Amino acid sequence: MLRRNIRMRREYLYRKSLEGKERLLYEKKRKIREALQEGKPIPTELRNEEAALRREIDLEDENTAVPRTHIDDEYAHTAEKDPKILLTTSRDPSAPLQQFVKELSYVFPNAQRMNRGGQVISEIIESCRAHDYTDVVLVHEHRGVPDGLIVCHLPYGPTAYFGLLNVVTRHEIKDKKAIGTMPEAYPHLIFDNFSTKLGERTANILKYLFPVPKPDTKRIVTFSNQSDYVSFRHHIYEKHGGPKSIELKEIGPRFELRLYQVCITINLTIDCFFVCCYVMRKDDLPLKTK
């Protein structure tokens, strides 16, 4: 197992080291394509490489013309199997945090809760890799109030750190009959205002926590971005008066997410080797184009 982890890590780092060379080669091909299409002379610095580059351009199609990156590989195999999620908490969780995690286990299909106990993160990641988990979700709290959510995709990352705000759980809603029971069907997903590259990547991190639903599913999960605060809402709908008369019923829980950072991690070794980190600051890209 240890040798396999080392081999996979070296393979990942080698592929990542090639991205700069592939991007440089792509830019050279792009300049030659533009010159040929516009009838302009080939740039002087590319005339010695023109013949070889034109042969490569003739062999390319729409799938191979654009270079792939490590970001493309993160969720490349998600269509092959449904996600399998491990839900856990920080150490010594309070009763409100345990209740919130219990409700999250119903929100995410195929999620399993685990009591953290005295286990460290490295042990949790190692166990998840051995049992073919696709994601690890870790919930933090401050004085009994859930305030942080970490989503780690296995085995290559990414790992997203979210701040957790305005948490309202199902058991805090007084009218139990109005919210009904929690359905177990795979939900339809709605993503609103995730239009930048960072927004699309954030949407992918959240989207691939859910398996593909059936067309007739009446359960809906919404992630709506407003000023870089992502609102989570959970509904079911009914058609009492025909297809044009739809009644939404919120079944909880509800909360807001604030993206703090996205880390590109290699979860192949016990210590979760960090390759790069993008930290959300005031001057960083928002999730929505303004």
Coordinates of N, CA and C in Angstrom, one line a residue, residues 50-179:
E50 N 7.4 25.7 -37.5 CA 6.1 25.7 -38.1 C 5.8 24.3 -38.7
A51 N 6.7 23.6 -39.4 CA 6.3 22.4 -40.0 C 5.9 21.3 -39.0
A52 N 6.6 21.2 -37.9 CA 6.3 20.2 -36.9 C 5.0 20.5 -36.2
L53 N 4.8 21.8 -35.9 CA 3.5 22.2 -35.3 C 2.3 22.1 -36.2
R54 N 2.5 22.3 -37.5 CA 1.3 22.2 -38.4 C 0.9 20.7 -38.5
R55 N 1.9 19.8 -38.5 CA 1.6 18.4 -38.5 C 0.8 18.0 -37.3
E56 N 1.2 18.5 -36.1 CA 0.4 18.2 -34.9 C -1.0 18.8 -34.9
I57 N -1.1 20.0 -35.5 CA -2.4 20.6 -35.6 C -3.4 19.8 -36.5
D58 N -2.8 19.3 -37.6 CA -3.7 18.5 -38.5 C -4.2 17.2 -37.8
L59 N -3.5 16.7 -36.8 CA -3.9 15.4 -36.2 C -4.8 15.7 -35.0
E60 N -5.0 16.9 -34.6 CA -5.8 17.2 -33.4 C -7.3 17.3 -33.8
D61 N -8.2 17.0 -32.8 CA -9.6 17.2 -32.9 C -10.0 18.1 -31.8
E62 N -11.4 18.3 -31.6 CA -11.9 19.2 -30.6 C -11.6 18.8 -29.2
N63 N -11.3 17.5 -29.0 CA -11.1 16.9 -27.6 C -9.6 17.1 -27.3
T64 N -8.7 17.0 -28.2 CA -7.3 17.0 -27.9 C -6.6 18.4 -28.2
A65 N -7.4 19.3 -28.8 CA -6.8 20.6 -29.1 C -6.5 21.5 -27.9
V66 N -7.4 21.3 -26.9 CA -7.2 22.1 -25.6 C -6.5 21.3 -24.6
P67 N -5.4 21.7 -24.0 CA -4.7 20.9 -23.0 C -5.5 20.7 -21.7
R68 N -5.3 19.5 -21.2 CA -6.0 19.2 -19.9 C -5.1 19.5 -18.7
T69 N -5.7 19.8 -17.6 CA -5.0 20.2 -16.4 C -5.4 19.2 -15.3
H70 N -4.7 19.3 -14.1 CA -5.0 18.5 -13.0 C -6.4 18.8 -12.5
I71 N -7.0 20.0 -12.8 CA -8.3 20.3 -12.4 C -9.3 19.4 -13.2
D72 N -9.0 19.2 -14.4 CA -9.9 18.3 -15.2 C -9.9 16.9 -14.7
D73 N -8.8 16.5 -14.1 CA -8.7 15.1 -13.6 C -9.4 14.9 -12.3
E74 N -9.8 15.9 -11.6 CA -10.3 15.8 -10.2 C -11.6 15.0 -10.2
Y75 N -12.5 15.3 -11.1 CA -13.8 14.6 -11.1 C -14.0 13.9 -12.5
A76 N -12.9 13.4 -13.1 CA -13.0 12.8 -14.4 C -13.7 11.4 -14.3
H77 N -13.7 10.7 -13.1 CA -14.3 9.4 -13.0 C -15.5 9.4 -12.2
T78 N -16.1 10.5 -12.0 CA -17.3 10.6 -11.1 C -18.5 9.9 -11.7
A79 N -18.6 9.8 -13.1 CA -19.7 9.2 -13.7 C -19.7 7.7 -13.6
E80 N -18.6 7.1 -13.2 CA -18.5 5.7 -13.1 C -19.2 5.1 -11.9
K81 N -19.3 5.9 -10.8 CA -19.9 5.3 -9.6 C -20.5 6.5 -8.8
D82 N -21.5 6.1 -8.0 CA -22.1 7.2 -7.1 C -21.1 7.6 -6.0
P83 N -21.2 8.8 -5.5 CA -20.3 9.2 -4.4 C -20.6 8.5 -3.1
K84 N -19.6 8.3 -2.4 CA -19.6 7.6 -1.1 C -18.9 8.5 -0.1
I85 N -19.7 9.1 0.9 CA -19.3 10.2 1.7 C -19.1 9.7 3.2
L86 N -18.1 10.2 3.8 CA -17.9 10.0 5.2 C -18.1 11.3 5.9
L87 N -19.1 11.3 6.9 CA -19.4 12.5 7.7 C -18.8 12.4 9.1
T88 N -18.1 13.4 9.5 CA -17.6 13.4 10.9 C -17.4 14.8 11.4
T89 N -17.0 14.9 12.6 CA -17.0 16.2 13.3 C -15.6 16.5 13.9
S90 N -15.5 17.7 14.5 CA -14.3 17.9 15.3 C -14.4 17.1 16.6
R91 N -13.4 17.1 17.4 CA -13.3 16.3 18.6 C -14.3 16.8 19.6
D92 N -14.8 15.9 20.4 CA -15.8 16.2 21.5 C -16.9 17.1 21.0
P93 N -17.7 16.6 20.1 CA -18.8 17.4 19.5 C -19.9 17.6 20.5
S94 N -20.5 18.8 20.5 CA -21.7 19.1 21.3 C -22.9 18.4 20.7
A95 N -24.0 18.5 21.5 CA -25.3 17.9 21.1 C -25.8 18.6 19.8
P96 N -25.8 19.9 19.7 CA -26.3 20.6 18.5 C -25.5 20.2 17.3
L97 N -24.1 20.0 17.4 CA -23.3 19.6 16.3 C -23.7 18.2 15.9
Q98 N -23.9 17.3 16.8 CA -24.2 16.0 16.5 C -25.6 15.9 15.8
Q99 N -26.5 16.7 16.2 CA -27.8 16.8 15.5 C -27.7 17.3 14.1
F100 N -26.9 18.3 13.9 CA -26.7 18.9 12.6 C -26.0 17.9 11.6
V101 N -25.0 17.2 12.1 CA -24.4 16.2 11.3 C -25.3 15.0 11.0
K102 N -26.2 14.7 11.9 CA -27.2 13.6 11.6 C -28.1 14.0 10.5
E103 N -28.5 15.3 10.5 CA -29.4 15.8 9.4 C -28.6 15.9 8.1
L104 N -27.3 16.2 8.1 CA -26.5 16.2 6.9 C -26.4 14.8 6.3
S105 N -26.4 13.8 7.1 CA -26.3 12.4 6.6 C -27.5 12.1 5.8
Y106 N -28.7 12.7 6.1 CA -29.9 12.5 5.2 C -29.9 13.4 4.0
V107 N -29.2 14.6 4.1 CA -29.2 15.5 3.0 C -28.3 14.9 1.8
F108 N -27.1 14.3 2.2 CA -26.2 13.7 1.2 C -26.5 12.2 1.1
P109 N -27.0 11.8 0.0 CA -27.2 10.3 -0.2 C -25.9 9.6 -0.1
N110 N -26.0 8.3 0.4 CA -24.8 7.5 0.5 C -23.8 8.0 1.5
A111 N -24.3 8.8 2.4 CA -23.3 9.3 3.5 C -23.4 8.5 4.7
Q112 N -22.3 8.3 5.4 CA -22.2 7.6 6.6 C -21.5 8.4 7.7
R113 N -22.2 8.4 8.8 CA -21.6 9.2 10.0 C -20.6 8.4 10.7
M114 N -19.6 9.0 11.2 CA -18.6 8.3 12.0 C -18.2 9.2 13.3
N115 N -18.2 8.6 14.4 CA -17.8 9.3 15.6 C -16.3 9.5 15.6
R116 N -15.9 10.7 15.7 CA -14.5 11.1 15.6 C -13.6 10.4 16.6
G117 N -14.1 10.5 17.9 CA -13.3 9.9 18.9 C -11.9 10.5 19.0
G118 N -10.9 9.7 19.2 CA -9.5 10.2 19.2 C -8.8 10.1 18.0
Q119 N -9.5 9.8 16.8 CA -8.8 9.7 15.6 C -8.3 11.0 15.0
V120 N -7.1 11.0 14.4 CA -6.5 12.2 13.8 C -6.9 12.1 12.3
I121 N -6.7 13.3 11.6 CA -7.2 13.4 10.2 C -6.5 12.3 9.3
S122 N -5.2 12.1 9.6 CA -4.4 11.2 8.8 C -5.0 9.8 8.8
E123 N -5.5 9.3 10.0 CA -6.1 8.0 10.1 C -7.4 8.0 9.4
I124 N -8.2 9.1 9.5 CA -9.5 9.1 8.8 C -9.3 9.0 7.3
I125 N -8.3 9.8 6.7 CA -8.1 9.7 5.3 C -7.6 8.4 4.9
E126 N -6.7 7.8 5.6 CA -6.2 6.4 5.3 C -7.3 5.4 5.3
S127 N -8.2 5.5 6.3 CA -9.3 4.5 6.3 C -10.3 4.7 5.1
C128 N -10.5 6.0 4.8 CA -11.5 6.3 3.7 C -10.9 5.8 2.3
R129 N -9.6 6.0 2.1 CA -9.0 5.5 0.9 C -9.1 3.9 0.8
A130 N -8.9 3.3 2.0 CA -8.9 1.8 2.0 C -10.3 1.3 1.7
H131 N -11.4 2.1 2.0 CA -12.8 1.6 1.8 C -13.5 2.3 0.7
D132 N -12.7 2.9 -0.2 CA -13.2 3.5 -1.5 C -14.2 4.6 -1.3
Y133 N -14.0 5.5 -0.3 CA -14.8 6.7 -0.1 C -14.4 7.7 -1.1
T134 N -15.3 8.5 -1.6 CA -15.0 9.5 -2.6 C -14.8 10.9 -2.0
D135 N -15.5 11.1 -0.8 CA -15.4 12.4 -0.2 C -15.4 12.3 1.3
V136 N -14.8 13.2 2.0 CA -14.8 13.3 3.4 C -15.4 14.7 3.8
V137 N -16.4 14.8 4.6 CA -17.0 16.0 5.0 C -16.8 16.2 6.5
L138 N -16.1 17.2 6.9 CA -15.8 17.4 8.3 C -16.5 18.7 8.8
V139 N -17.2 18.7 9.9 CA -18.0 19.8 10.4 C -17.4 20.3 11.7
H140 N -17.1 21.6 11.8 CA -16.5 22.2 13.0 C -17.6 23.0 13.7
E141 N -17.3 23.4 15.0 CA -18.2 24.2 15.7 C -17.4 25.2 16.6
H142 N -18.1 26.2 17.1 CA -17.6 27.1 18.1 C -18.6 27.4 19.2
R143 N -18.4 26.9 20.4 CA -19.3 27.0 21.5 C -20.7 26.4 21.2
G144 N -20.7 25.3 20.6 CA -21.9 24.6 20.3 C -22.6 25.1 19.0
V145 N -22.1 26.0 18.3 CA -22.7 26.5 17.1 C -21.8 26.0 15.9
P146 N -22.4 25.3 14.9 CA -21.6 24.8 13.7 C -21.1 26.1 13.0
D147 N -19.8 26.1 12.7 CA -19.3 27.3 12.0 C -18.3 27.0 10.9
G148 N -18.1 25.7 10.6 CA -17.1 25.4 9.6 C -17.4 24.1 8.9
L149 N -17.2 24.0 7.6 CA -17.4 22.8 6.8 C -16.3 22.6 5.9
I150 N -15.7 21.4 5.9 CA -14.5 21.0 5.1 C -15.0 19.9 4.2
V151 N -14.8 20.1 2.9 CA -15.2 19.0 1.9 C -13.9 18.6 1.2
C152 N -13.5 17.4 1.4 CA -12.3 16.8 0.8 C -12.6 15.7 -0.2
H153 N -12.2 15.9 -1.5 CA -12.4 14.9 -2.5 C -11.2 14.0 -2.6
L154 N -11.5 12.7 -2.6 CA -10.4 11.7 -2.7 C -10.3 11.1 -4.1
P155 N -9.1 10.7 -4.5 CA -7.8 10.8 -3.8 C -7.0 12.0 -4.1
Y156 N -7.3 12.8 -5.2 CA -6.5 13.9 -5.6 C -6.9 15.3 -5.2
G157 N -7.9 15.4 -4.4 CA -8.4 16.7 -4.0 C -9.5 17.1 -5.0
P158 N -10.0 18.3 -4.9 CA -9.6 19.4 -4.0 C -10.2 19.3 -2.6
T159 N -9.7 20.2 -1.8 CA -10.3 20.3 -0.4 C -10.8 21.8 -0.3
A160 N -12.1 21.9 0.0 CA -12.7 23.2 0.1 C -13.0 23.5 1.6
Y161 N -12.7 24.7 2.0 CA -13.0 25.2 3.4 C -14.1 26.2 3.3
F162 N -15.2 25.9 4.0 CA -16.3 26.8 4.0 C -16.6 27.3 5.4
G163 N -16.9 28.6 5.5 CA -17.5 29.1 6.8 C -19.0 28.7 6.8
L164 N -19.5 28.4 7.9 CA -20.9 28.0 8.1 C -21.7 29.0 8.9
L165 N -22.7 29.6 8.4 CA -23.5 30.7 9.0 C -25.0 30.4 9.0
N166 N -25.6 31.0 10.1 CA -27.1 30.9 10.1 C -27.7 29.5 10.0
V167 N -27.2 28.6 10.7 CA -27.6 27.2 10.7 C -29.0 27.1 11.4
V168 N -30.0 26.6 10.7 CA -31.3 26.2 11.2 C -31.6 24.8 10.9
T169 N -31.6 24.0 11.9 CA -31.8 22.5 11.7 C -33.3 22.2 11.7
R170 N -33.6 21.0 11.3 CA -35.0 20.5 11.3 C -35.6 20.5 12.6
H171 N -34.9 20.0 13.6 CA -35.5 19.9 15.0 C -35.7 21.2 15.6
E172 N -35.2 22.3 15.1 CA -35.5 23.7 15.6 C -36.8 24.2 15.0
I173 N -37.3 23.6 14.0 CA -38.6 24.1 13.5 C -39.7 23.5 14.3
K174 N -40.6 24.3 14.8 CA -41.6 23.9 15.8 C -42.7 23.0 15.1
D175 N -43.1 23.4 13.9 CA -44.2 22.7 13.2 C -43.6 21.5 12.5
K176 N -43.6 20.4 13.2 CA -43.0 19.1 12.6 C -43.9 18.6 11.5
K177 N -45.2 18.8 11.6 CA -46.1 18.2 10.6 C -45.9 19.0 9.3
A178 N -45.6 20.3 9.3 CA -45.4 21.0 8.1 C -44.2 20.6 7.3
I179 N -43.1 20.3 8.0 CA -41.9 19.9 7.2 C -42.0 18.4 6.8

